[in-house]
Coordinates of C-alpha atoms in Angstrom, one line a residue:
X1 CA -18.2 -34.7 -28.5
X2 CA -20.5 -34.9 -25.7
X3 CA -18.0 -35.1 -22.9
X4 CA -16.0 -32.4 -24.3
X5 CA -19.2 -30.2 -24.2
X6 CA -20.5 -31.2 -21.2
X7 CA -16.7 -30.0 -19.9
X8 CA -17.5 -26.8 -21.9
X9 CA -20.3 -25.9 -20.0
X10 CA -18.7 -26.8 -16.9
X11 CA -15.7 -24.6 -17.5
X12 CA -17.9 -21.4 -18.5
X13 CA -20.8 -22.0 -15.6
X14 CA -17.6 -21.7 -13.3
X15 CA -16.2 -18.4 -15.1
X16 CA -19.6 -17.3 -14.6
X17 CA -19.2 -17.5 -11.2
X18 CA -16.4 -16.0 -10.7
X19 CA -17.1 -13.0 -12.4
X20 CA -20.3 -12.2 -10.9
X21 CA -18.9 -12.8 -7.2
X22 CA -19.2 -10.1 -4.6
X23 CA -15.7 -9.4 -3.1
X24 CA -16.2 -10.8 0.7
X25 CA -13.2 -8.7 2.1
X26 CA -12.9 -5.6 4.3
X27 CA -12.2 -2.3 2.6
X28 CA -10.1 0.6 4.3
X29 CA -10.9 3.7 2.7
X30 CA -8.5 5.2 5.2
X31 CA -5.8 3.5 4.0
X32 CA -6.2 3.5 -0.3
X33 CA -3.5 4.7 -2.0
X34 CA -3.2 5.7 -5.6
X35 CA -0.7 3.1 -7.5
X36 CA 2.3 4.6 -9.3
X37 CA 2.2 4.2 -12.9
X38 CA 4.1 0.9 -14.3
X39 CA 5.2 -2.1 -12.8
X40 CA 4.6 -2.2 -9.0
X41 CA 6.9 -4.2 -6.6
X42 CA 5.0 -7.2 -4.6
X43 CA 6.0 -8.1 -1.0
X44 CA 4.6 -11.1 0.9
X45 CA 5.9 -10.6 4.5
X46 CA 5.1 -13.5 6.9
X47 CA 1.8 -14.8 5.0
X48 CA 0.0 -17.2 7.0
X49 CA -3.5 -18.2 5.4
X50 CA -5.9 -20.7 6.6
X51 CA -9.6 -21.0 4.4
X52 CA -12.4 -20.7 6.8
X53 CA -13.1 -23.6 9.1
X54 CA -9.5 -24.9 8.2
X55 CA -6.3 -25.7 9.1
X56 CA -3.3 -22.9 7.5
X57 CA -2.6 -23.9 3.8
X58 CA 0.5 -21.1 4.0
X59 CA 2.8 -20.8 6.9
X60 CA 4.8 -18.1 7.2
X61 CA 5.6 -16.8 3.3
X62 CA 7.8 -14.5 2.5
X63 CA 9.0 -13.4 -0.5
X64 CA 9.8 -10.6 -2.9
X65 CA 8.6 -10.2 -6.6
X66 CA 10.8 -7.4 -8.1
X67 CA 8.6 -4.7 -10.5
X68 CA 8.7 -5.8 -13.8
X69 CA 10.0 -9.2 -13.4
X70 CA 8.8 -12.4 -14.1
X71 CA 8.5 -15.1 -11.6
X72 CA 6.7 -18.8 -11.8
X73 CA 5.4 -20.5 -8.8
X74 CA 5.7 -24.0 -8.9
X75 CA 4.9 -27.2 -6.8
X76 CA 2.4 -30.3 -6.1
X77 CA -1.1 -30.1 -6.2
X78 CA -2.4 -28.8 -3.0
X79 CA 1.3 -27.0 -2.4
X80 CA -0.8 -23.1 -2.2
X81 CA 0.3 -22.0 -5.7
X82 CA -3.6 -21.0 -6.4
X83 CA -3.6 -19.4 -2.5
X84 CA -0.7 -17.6 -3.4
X85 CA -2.4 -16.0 -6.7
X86 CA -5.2 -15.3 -4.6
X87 CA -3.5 -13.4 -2.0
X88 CA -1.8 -11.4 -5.0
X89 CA -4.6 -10.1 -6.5
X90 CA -6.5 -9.8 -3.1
X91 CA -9.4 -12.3 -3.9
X92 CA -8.9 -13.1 -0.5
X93 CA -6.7 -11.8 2.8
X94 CA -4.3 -13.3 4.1
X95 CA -5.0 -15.1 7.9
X96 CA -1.4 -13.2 9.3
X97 CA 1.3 -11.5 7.4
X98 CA 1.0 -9.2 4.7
X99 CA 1.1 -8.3 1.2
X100 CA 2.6 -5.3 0.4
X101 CA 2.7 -3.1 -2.6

């Protein structure tokens, strides 16, 4: 019962974290755009993304999510799958390419 606690607390310290984090990225006011209502279409277009001091994770993605649909990522540990979420919800930019809604 211990372990599982002690993985409890580990777990919620590291939600904490996350959602008291200050986003680190650049805004351009000059270039916000109001969303259309519903489902939005989602365009990675050459993503290259490297974490800082590191070699690229993600070389030159591209891909497509269609509005509405449903799409898994899968691969090996390591493979980007996490990087890719990231870049989706724009917890972090990519290095080169874009993501386009």
């Amino acid at each position: 019962m211990l372990n599982d606690l002690q993985n409890a607390a580990s777990g919620w310290r590291r939600v904490a974290e996350i959602l008291t984090a200050s986003p680190e990225l650049p805004e351009s006011h000059s270039s916000r755009r109001e969303l259309p209502p519903g489902p939005v279409a989602v365009r990675l277009d050459g993503v290259v993304h490297a974490y800082p001091g590191g070699e690229p994770v993600l070389h030159d993605v591209s891909l497509e999510l269609r509005a509405g649909s449903k799409t898994a990522i899968v691969g090996e540990t390591g493979s980007g799958k996490s990087t890719i979420g990231k870049l989706l919800t724009r917890l972090m930019d990519p290095t080169a390419g874009r993501v386009l809604l």
